[in-house]
Short mmCIF file of C-alpha atoms and ligand atoms in Angstrom, two decimals:
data_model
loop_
_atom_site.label_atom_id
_atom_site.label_comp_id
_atom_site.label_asym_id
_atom_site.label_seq_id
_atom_site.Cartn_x
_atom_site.Cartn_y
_atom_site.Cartn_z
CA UNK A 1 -46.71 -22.05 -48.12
CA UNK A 2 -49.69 -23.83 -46.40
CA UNK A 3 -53.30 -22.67 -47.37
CA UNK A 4 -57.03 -23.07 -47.06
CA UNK A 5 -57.63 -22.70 -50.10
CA UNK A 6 -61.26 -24.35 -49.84
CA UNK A 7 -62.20 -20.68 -47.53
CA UNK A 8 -64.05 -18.16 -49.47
CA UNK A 9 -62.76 -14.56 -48.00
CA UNK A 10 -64.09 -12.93 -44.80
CA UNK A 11 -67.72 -13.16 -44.82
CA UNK A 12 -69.62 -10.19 -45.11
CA UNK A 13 -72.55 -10.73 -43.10
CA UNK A 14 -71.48 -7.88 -40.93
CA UNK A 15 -72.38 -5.51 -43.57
CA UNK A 16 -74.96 -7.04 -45.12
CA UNK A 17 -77.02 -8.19 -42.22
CA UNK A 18 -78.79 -4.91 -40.80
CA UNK A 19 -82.04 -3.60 -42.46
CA UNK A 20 -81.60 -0.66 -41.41
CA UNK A 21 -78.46 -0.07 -42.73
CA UNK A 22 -78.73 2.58 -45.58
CA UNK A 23 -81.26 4.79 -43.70
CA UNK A 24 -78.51 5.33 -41.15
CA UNK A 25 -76.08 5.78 -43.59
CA UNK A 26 -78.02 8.59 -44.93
CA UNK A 27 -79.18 9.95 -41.51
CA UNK A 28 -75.91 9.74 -39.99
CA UNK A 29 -74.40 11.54 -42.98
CA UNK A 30 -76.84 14.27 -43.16
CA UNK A 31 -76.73 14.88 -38.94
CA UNK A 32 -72.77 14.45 -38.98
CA UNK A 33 -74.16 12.36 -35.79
CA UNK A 34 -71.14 10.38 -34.26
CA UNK A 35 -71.58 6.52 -35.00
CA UNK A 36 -71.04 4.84 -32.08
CA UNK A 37 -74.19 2.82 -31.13
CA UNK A 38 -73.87 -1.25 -32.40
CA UNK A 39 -73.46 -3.31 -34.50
CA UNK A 40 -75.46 -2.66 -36.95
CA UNK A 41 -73.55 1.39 -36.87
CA UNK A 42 -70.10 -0.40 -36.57
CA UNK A 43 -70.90 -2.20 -39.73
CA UNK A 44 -72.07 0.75 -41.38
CA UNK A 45 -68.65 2.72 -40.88
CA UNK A 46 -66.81 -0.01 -41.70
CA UNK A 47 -68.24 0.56 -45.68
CA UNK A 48 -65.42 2.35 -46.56
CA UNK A 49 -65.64 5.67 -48.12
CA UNK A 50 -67.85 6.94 -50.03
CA UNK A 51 -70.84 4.45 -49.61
CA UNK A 52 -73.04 6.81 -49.00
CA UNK A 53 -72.91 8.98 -52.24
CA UNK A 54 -74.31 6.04 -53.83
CA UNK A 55 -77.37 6.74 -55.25
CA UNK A 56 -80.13 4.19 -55.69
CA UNK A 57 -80.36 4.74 -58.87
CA UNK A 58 -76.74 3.44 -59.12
CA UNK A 59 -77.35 0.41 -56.80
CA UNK A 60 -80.04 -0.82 -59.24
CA UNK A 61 -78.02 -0.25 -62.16
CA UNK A 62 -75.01 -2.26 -60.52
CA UNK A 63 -77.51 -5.05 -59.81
CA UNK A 64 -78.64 -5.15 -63.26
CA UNK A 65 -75.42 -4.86 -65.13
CA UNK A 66 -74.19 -8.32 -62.59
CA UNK A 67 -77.64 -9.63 -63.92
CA UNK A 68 -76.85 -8.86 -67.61
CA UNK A 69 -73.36 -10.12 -67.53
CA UNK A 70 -74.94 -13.48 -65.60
CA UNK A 71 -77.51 -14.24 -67.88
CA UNK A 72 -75.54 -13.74 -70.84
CA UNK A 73 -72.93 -16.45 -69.27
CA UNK A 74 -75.68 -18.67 -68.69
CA UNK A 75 -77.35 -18.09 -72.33
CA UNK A 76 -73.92 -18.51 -73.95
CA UNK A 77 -73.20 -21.14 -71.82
CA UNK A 78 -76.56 -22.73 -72.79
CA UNK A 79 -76.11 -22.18 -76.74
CA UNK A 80 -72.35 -24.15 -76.75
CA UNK A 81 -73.77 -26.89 -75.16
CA UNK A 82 -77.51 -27.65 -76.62
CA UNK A 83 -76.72 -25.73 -80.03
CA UNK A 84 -74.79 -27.65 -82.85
CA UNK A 85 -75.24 -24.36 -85.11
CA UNK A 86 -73.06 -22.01 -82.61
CA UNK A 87 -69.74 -21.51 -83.00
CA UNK A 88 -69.14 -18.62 -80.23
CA UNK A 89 -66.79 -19.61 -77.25
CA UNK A 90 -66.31 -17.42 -74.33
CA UNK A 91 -63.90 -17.96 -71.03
CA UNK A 92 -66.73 -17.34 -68.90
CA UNK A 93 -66.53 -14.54 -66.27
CA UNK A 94 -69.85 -16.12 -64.22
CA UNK A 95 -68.63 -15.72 -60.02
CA UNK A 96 -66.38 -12.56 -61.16
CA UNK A 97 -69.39 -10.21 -62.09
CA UNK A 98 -69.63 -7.61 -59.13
CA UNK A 99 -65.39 -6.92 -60.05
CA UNK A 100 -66.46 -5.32 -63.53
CA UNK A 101 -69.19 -3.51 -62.53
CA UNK A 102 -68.28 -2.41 -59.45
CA UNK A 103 -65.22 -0.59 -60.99
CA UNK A 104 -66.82 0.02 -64.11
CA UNK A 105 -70.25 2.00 -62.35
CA UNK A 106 -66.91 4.99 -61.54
CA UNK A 107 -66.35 5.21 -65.06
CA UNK A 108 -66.59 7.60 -67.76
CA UNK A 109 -68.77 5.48 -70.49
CA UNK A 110 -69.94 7.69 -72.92
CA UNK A 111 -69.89 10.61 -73.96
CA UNK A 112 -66.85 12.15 -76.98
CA UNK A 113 -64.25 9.59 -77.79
CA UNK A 114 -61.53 11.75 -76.28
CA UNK A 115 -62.94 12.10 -72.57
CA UNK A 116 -63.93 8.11 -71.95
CA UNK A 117 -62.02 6.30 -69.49
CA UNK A 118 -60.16 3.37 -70.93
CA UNK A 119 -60.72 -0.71 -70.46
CA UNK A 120 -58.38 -2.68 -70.99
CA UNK A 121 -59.52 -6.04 -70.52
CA UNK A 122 -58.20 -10.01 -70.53
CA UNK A 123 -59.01 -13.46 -71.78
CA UNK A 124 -61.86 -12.95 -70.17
CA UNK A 125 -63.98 -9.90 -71.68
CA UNK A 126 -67.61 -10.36 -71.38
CA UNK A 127 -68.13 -9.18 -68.54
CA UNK A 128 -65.78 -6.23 -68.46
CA UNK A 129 -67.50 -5.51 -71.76
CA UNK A 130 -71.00 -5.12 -70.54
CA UNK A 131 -70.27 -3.49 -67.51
CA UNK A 132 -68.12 -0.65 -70.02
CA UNK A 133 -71.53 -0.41 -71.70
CA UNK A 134 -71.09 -2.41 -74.99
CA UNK A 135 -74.39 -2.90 -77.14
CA UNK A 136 -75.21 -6.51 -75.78
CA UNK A 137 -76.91 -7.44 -79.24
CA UNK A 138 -73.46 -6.85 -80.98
CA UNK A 139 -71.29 -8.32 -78.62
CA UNK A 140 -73.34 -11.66 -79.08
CA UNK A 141 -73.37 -11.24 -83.13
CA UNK A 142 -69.85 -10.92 -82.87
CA UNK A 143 -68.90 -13.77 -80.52
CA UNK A 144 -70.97 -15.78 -83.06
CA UNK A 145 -68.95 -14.68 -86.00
CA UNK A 146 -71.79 -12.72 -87.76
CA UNK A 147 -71.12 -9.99 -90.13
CA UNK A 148 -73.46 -7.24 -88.63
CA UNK A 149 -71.40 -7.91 -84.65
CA UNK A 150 -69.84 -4.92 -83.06
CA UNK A 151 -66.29 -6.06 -85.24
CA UNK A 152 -67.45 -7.22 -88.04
CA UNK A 153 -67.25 -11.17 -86.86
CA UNK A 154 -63.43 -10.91 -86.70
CA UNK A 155 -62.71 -10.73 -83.26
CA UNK A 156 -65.14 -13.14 -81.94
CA UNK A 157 -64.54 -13.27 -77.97
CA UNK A 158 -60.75 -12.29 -77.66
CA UNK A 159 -60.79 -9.12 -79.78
CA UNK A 160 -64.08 -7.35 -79.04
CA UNK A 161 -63.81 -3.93 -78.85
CA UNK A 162 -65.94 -0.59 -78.74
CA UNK A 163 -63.76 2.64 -78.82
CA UNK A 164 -67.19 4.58 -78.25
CA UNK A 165 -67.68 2.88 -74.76
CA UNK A 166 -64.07 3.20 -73.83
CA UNK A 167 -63.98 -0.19 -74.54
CA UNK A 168 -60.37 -0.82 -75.32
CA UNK A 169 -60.23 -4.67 -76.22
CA UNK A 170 -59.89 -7.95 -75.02
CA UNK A 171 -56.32 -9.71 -74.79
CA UNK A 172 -55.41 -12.86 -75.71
CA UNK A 173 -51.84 -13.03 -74.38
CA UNK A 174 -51.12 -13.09 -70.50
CA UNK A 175 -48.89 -10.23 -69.56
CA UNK A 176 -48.96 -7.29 -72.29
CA UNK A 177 -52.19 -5.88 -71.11
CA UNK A 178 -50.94 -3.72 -68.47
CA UNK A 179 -48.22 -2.62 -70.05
CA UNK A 180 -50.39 -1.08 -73.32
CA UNK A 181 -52.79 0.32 -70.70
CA UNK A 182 -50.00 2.32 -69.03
CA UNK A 183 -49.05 3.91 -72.34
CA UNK A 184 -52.78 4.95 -72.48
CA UNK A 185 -52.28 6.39 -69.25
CA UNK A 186 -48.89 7.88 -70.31
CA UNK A 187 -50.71 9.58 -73.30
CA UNK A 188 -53.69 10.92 -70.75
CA UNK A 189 -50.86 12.44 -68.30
CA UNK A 190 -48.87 14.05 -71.44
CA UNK A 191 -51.90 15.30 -72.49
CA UNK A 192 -53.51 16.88 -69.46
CA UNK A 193 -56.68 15.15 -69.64
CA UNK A 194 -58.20 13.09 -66.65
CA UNK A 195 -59.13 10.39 -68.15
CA UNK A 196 -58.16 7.33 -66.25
CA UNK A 197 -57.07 3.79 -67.74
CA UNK A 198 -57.81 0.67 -66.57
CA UNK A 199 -56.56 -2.87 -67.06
CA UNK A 200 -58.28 -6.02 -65.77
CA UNK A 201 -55.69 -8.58 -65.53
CA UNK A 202 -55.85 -12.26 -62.94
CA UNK A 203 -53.96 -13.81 -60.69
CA UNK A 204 -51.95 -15.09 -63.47
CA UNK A 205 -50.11 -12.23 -64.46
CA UNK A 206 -48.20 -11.95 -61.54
CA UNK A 207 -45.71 -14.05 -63.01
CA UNK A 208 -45.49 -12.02 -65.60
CA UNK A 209 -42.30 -9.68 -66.11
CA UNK A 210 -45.20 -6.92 -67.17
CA UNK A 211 -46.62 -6.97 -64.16
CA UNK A 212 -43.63 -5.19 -62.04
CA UNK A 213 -42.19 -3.43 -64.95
CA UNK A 214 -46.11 -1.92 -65.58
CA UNK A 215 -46.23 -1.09 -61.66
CA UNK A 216 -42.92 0.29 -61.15
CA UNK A 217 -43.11 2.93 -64.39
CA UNK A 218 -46.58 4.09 -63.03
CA UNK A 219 -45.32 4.60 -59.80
CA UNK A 220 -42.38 6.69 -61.29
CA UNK A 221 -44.29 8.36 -63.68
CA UNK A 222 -47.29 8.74 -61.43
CA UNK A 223 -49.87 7.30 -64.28
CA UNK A 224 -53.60 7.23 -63.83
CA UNK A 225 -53.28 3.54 -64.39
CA UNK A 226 -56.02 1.44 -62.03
CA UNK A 227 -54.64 -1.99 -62.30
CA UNK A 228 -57.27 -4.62 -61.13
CA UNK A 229 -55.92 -8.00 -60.41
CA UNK A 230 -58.93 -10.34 -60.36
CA UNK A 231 -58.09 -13.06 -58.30
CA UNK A 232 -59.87 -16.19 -58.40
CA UNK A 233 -57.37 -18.40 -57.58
CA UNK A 234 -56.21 -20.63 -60.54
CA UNK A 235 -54.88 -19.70 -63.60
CA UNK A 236 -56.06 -22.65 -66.01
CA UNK A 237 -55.70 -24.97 -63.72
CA UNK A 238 -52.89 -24.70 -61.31
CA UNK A 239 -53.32 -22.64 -58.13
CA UNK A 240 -52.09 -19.45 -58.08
CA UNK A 241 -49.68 -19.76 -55.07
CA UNK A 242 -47.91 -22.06 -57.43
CA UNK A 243 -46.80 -19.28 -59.19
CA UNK A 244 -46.60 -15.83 -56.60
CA UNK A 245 -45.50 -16.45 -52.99
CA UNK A 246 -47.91 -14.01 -51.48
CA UNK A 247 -51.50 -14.52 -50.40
CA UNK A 248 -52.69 -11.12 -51.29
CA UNK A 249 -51.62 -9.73 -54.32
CA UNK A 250 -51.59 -6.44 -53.37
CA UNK A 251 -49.01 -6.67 -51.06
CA UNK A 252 -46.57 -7.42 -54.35
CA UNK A 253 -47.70 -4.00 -55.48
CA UNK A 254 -47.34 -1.74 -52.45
CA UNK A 255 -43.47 -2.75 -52.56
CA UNK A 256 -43.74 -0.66 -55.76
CA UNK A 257 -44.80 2.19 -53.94
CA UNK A 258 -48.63 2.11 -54.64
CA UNK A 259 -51.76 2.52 -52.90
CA UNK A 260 -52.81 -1.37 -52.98
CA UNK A 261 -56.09 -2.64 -51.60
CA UNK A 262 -57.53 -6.10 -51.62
CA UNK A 263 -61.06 -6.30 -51.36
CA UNK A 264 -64.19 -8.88 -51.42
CA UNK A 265 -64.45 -9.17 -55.25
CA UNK A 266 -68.39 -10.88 -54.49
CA UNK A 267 -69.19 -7.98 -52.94
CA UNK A 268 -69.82 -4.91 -55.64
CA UNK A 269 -70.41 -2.02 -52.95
CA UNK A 270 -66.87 -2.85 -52.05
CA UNK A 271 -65.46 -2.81 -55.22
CA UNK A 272 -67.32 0.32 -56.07
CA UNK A 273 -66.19 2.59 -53.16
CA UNK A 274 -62.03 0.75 -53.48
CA UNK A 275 -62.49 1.75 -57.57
CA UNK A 276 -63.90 5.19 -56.36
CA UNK A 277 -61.30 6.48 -54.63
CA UNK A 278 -58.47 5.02 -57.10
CA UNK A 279 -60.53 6.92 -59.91
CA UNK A 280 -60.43 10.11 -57.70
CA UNK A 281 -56.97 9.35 -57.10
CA UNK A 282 -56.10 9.07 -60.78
CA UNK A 283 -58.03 12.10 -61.88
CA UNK A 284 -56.71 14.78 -59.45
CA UNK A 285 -53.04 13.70 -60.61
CA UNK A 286 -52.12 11.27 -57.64
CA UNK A 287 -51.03 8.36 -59.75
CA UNK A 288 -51.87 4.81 -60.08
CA UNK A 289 -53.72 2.53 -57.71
CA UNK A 290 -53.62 -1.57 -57.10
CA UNK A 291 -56.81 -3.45 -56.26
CA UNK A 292 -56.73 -7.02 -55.93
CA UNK A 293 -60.44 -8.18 -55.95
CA UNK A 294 -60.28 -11.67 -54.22
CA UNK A 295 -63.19 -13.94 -55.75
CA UNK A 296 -63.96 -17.11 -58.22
CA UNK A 297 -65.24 -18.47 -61.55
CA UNK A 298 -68.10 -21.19 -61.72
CA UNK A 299 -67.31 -22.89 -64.83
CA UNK A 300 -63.68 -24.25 -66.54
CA UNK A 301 -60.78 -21.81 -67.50
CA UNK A 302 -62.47 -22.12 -70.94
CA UNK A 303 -65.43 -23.06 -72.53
CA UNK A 304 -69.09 -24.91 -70.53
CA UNK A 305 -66.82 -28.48 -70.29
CA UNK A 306 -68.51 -30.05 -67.25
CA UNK A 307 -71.66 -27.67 -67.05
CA UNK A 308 -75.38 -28.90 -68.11
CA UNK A 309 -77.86 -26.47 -69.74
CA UNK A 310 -79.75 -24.52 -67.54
CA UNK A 311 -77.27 -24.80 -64.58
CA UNK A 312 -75.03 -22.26 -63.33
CA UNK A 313 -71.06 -23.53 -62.98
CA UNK A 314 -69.55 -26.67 -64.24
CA UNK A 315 -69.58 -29.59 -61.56
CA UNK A 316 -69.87 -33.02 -63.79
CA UNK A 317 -67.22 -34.76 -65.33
CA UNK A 318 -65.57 -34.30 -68.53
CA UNK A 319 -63.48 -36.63 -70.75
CA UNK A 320 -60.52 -33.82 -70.50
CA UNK A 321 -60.44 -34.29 -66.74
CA UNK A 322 -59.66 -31.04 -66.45
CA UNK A 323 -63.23 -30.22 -64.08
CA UNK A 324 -61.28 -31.71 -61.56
CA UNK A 325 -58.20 -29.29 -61.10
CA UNK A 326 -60.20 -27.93 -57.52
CA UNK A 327 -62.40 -29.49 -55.00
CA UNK A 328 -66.06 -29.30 -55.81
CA UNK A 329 -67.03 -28.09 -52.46
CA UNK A 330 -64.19 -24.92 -52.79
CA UNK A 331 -66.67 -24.01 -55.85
CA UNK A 332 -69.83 -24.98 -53.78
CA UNK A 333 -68.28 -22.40 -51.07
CA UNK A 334 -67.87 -19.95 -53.08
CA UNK A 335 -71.30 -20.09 -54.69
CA UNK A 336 -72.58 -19.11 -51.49
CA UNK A 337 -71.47 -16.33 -51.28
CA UNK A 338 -72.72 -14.88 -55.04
CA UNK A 339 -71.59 -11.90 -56.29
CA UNK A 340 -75.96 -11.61 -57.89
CA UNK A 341 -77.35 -12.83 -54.37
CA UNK A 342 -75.15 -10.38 -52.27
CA UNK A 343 -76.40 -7.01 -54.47
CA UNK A 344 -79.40 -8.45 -54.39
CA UNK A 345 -79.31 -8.45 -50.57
CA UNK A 346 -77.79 -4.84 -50.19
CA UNK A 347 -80.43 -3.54 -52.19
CA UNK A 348 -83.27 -5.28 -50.47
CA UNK A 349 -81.72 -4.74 -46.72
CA UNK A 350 -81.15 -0.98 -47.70
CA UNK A 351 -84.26 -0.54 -48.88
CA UNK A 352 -83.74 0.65 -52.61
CA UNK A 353 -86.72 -1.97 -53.82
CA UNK A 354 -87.96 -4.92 -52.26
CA UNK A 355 -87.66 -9.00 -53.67
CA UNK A 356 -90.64 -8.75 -56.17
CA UNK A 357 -89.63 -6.08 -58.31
CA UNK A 358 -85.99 -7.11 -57.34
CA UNK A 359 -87.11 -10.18 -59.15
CA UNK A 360 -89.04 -8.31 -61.43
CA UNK A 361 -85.85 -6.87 -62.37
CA UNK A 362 -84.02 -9.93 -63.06
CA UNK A 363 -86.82 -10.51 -65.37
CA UNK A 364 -86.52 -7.78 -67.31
CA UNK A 365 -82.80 -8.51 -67.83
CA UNK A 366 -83.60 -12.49 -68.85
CA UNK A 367 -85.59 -11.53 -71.64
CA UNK A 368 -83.43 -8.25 -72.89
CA UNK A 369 -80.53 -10.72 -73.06
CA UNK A 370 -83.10 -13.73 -74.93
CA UNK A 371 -83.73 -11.00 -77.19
CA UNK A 372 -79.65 -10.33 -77.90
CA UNK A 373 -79.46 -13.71 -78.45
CA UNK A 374 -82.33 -13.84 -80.77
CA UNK A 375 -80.83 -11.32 -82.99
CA UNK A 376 -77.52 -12.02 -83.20
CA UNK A 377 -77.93 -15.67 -84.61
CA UNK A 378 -79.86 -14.32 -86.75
CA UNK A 379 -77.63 -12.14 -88.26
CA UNK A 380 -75.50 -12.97 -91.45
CA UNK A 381 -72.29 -14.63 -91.00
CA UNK A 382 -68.97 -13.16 -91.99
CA UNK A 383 -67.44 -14.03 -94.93
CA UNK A 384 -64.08 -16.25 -94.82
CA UNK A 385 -62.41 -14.49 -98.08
CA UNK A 386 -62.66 -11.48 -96.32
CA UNK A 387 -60.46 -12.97 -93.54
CA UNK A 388 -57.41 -10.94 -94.40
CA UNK A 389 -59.20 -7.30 -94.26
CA UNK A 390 -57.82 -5.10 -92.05
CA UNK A 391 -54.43 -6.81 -91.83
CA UNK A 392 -52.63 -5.47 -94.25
CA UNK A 393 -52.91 -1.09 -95.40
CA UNK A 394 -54.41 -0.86 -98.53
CA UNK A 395 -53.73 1.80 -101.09
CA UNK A 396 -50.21 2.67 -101.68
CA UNK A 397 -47.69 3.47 -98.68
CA UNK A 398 -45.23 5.69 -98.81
CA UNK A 399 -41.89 4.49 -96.94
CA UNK A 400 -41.08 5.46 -94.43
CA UNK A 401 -37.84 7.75 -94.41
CA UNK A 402 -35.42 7.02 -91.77
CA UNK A 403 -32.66 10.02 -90.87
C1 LIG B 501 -48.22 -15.36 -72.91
C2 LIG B 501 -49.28 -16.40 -72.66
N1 LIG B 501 -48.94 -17.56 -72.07
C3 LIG B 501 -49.88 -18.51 -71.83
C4 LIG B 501 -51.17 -18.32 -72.24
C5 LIG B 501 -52.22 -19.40 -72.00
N2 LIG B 501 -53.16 -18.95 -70.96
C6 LIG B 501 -54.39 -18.49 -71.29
S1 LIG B 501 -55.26 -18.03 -69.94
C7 LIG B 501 -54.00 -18.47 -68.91
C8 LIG B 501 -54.12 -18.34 -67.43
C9 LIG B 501 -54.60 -17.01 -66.99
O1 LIG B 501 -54.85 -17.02 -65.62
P1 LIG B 501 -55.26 -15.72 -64.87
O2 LIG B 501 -54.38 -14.60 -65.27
O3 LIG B 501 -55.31 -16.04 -63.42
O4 LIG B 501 -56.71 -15.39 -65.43
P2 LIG B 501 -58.04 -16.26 -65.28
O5 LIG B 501 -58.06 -17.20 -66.44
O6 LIG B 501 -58.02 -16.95 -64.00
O7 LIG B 501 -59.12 -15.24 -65.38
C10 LIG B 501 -52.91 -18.94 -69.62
C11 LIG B 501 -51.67 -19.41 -69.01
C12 LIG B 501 -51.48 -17.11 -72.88
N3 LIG B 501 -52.72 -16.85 -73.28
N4 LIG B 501 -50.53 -16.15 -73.07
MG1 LIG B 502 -56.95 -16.48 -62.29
#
């Protein structure tokens, strides 16, 4: 199949452009006033439900968690490649930030154990970690293998977990993920609680057998399963219509039955209100829900190969080669259109705060994550002999008694 692959999605200057936006949003829905009058109106409509129940409260927080999961990228980022003494390693989630938190911000995050909604999350778990609501701090202890780090330095990145943020765990292996979230959702359904899981899974897993086996019991089972397939186009480093014949994603789910949506994965309001209505969906027993969030990582599958400290994405060369599996000005593209930049821009256009303390803000979120940094290298590092805890039950076990 032919493809541009070198075109970002449908811009979205329609609904970014207007000023005035928001304070038509609200008027309109508080007169019930028919929208009929320009652009600008058009555009406003065209935000899909609910846009307008979002607070600005909410819109800040959204902006800031993109912030926090971007600056801890570009910290980590920073440490691998000027830092001899770090040993953390991350499969950076830097383009992809408005996915997480725009599905995330619809989430139960805290609160008892046995009423969070669920994350399961990938290879790629910063960033669904932070916008779940992980203690930064700890997360960075423990993807520098530190004793005092939210697992105790064994998980480093593609473990972490925090069952008191409904922060189910990162996954190492491409496929599985889906399949363990549904049996969350299973146990949810069996139990009559709304909770709602969700699994975070890329282009990649199409390929996977998990993938239709995951969609198809959901369907029949009607699960409150929200299965978000981040797109961004390569898995490793092969293109992803190399491995699934359709463009969108989502169209592969709806022959299972499902609502499926693809949406601008830059754009967080759009994530937020798709993610909205699957979690309302979920919760009042109408089963599962597909959104394919099209968008795009800045650095390598892995690691800061090709990146420089104190730049964002990974343009030079590097002696694996492997910087060069897609054009440069595909990533250029796509860095136009910024998942940080666009929030920025709905929050200034809409009137929640202006640039300076929108600036201000980003501030505030630079040094809270130089101060996560700061203390988790300095905390104490795990101890190898202890390796093997938690592998193996200790004490005596009973065996188990078949018949
Ligand atoms: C079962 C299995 N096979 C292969 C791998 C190696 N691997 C790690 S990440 C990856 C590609 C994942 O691509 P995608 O799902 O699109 O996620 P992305 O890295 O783009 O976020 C592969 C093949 C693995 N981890 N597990
Ligand atoms: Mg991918």
């Amino acid at each position: 199949m032919e493809r541009d692959v070198t075109t970002p999605p449908r811009e979205t200057e329609d609904q970014l452009a207007s000023p005035s936006r928001r304070g038509f949003l609200q008027l309109a829905a508080a007169t019930g006033a028919a929208v009929s009058v320009g652009r600008s109106a058009r555009a406003l409509t065209e935000l899909p439900y609910p846009a307008g129940d979002l607070s600005d409260e909410k819109l800040v927080e959204m902006y800031r968690t993109i912030l926090r999961i971007r600056w801890h990228e570009r910290t980590q980022a920073d440490q691998m490649l000027t830092n001899p003494d770090y040993r953390g390693y991350n499969h950076f989630y830097a383009g992809q930030e408005a996915v997480a938190t725009g599905v995330c911000a619809n989430l139960r995050n805290s609160g008892p154990r046995d009423q969070l909604d669920l994350v399961y999350s990938s290879h790629r778990p910063s960033g669904h970690a932070i916008a779940k609501g992980v203690d930064i701090p700890s997360m960075v202890a423990e993807m520098d293998f530190r004793a005092t780090g939210m697992n105790g330095g064994y998980a480093a990145e593609m473990h972490i977990a925090d069952p008191d943020v409904g922060f189910a765990g990162a996954d190492g292996m491409i496929g599985p993920a889906p399949v363990v979230a549904s049996g969350s959702a299973f146990a949810f359904r069996a139990r009559g609680s709304d909770q709602v899981a969700v699994v975070f899974a890329g282009d990649g897993n199409y390929a996977a057998p998990h993938f239709h086996s995951t969609l198809n019991n959901a369907k029949l089972l009607d699960l409150p399963l929200i299965y978000v397939c981040e797109n961004n186009l390569y898995h490793q480093y092969a293109h992803y219509s190399l491995s699934c014949p359709h463009e969108d994603i989502a169209s592969a789910a709806a022959a299972y039955g499902i609502p499926a949506v693809t949406v601008d994965g830059q754009n967080v309001v759009e994530v937020y209100n798709a993610a909205r209505e699957a979690v309302d969906r979920a919760r009042g027993g109408g089963g599962p829900t597909f959104i394919e969030a099209k968008t795009y990582r800045y650095y390598n599958h892995w690691g800061a190969p090709g990146a420089k400290a104190g730049e964002l994405g990974a343009f030079g060369y590097d002696p694996l080669a492997i910087t060069h599996f897609r054009p440069e000005k595909e990533l250029r593209a796509w860095m136009q259109r910024d998942p940080v930049d666009i929030a920025r821009k709905i929050l200034v256009d809409w009137g929640v705060v202006d640039s300076a303390r929108a600036a201000e803000i980003e501030e505030e979120v630079k040094a809270e994550i130089a101060e996560a940094f700061e203390w988790g290298l300095s905390q104490p590092l795990c101890n190898p002999e202890d390796g093997l805890k938690h592998v193996f039950a200790e004490g005596t076990v009973p065996a188990r008694q078949f018949g």
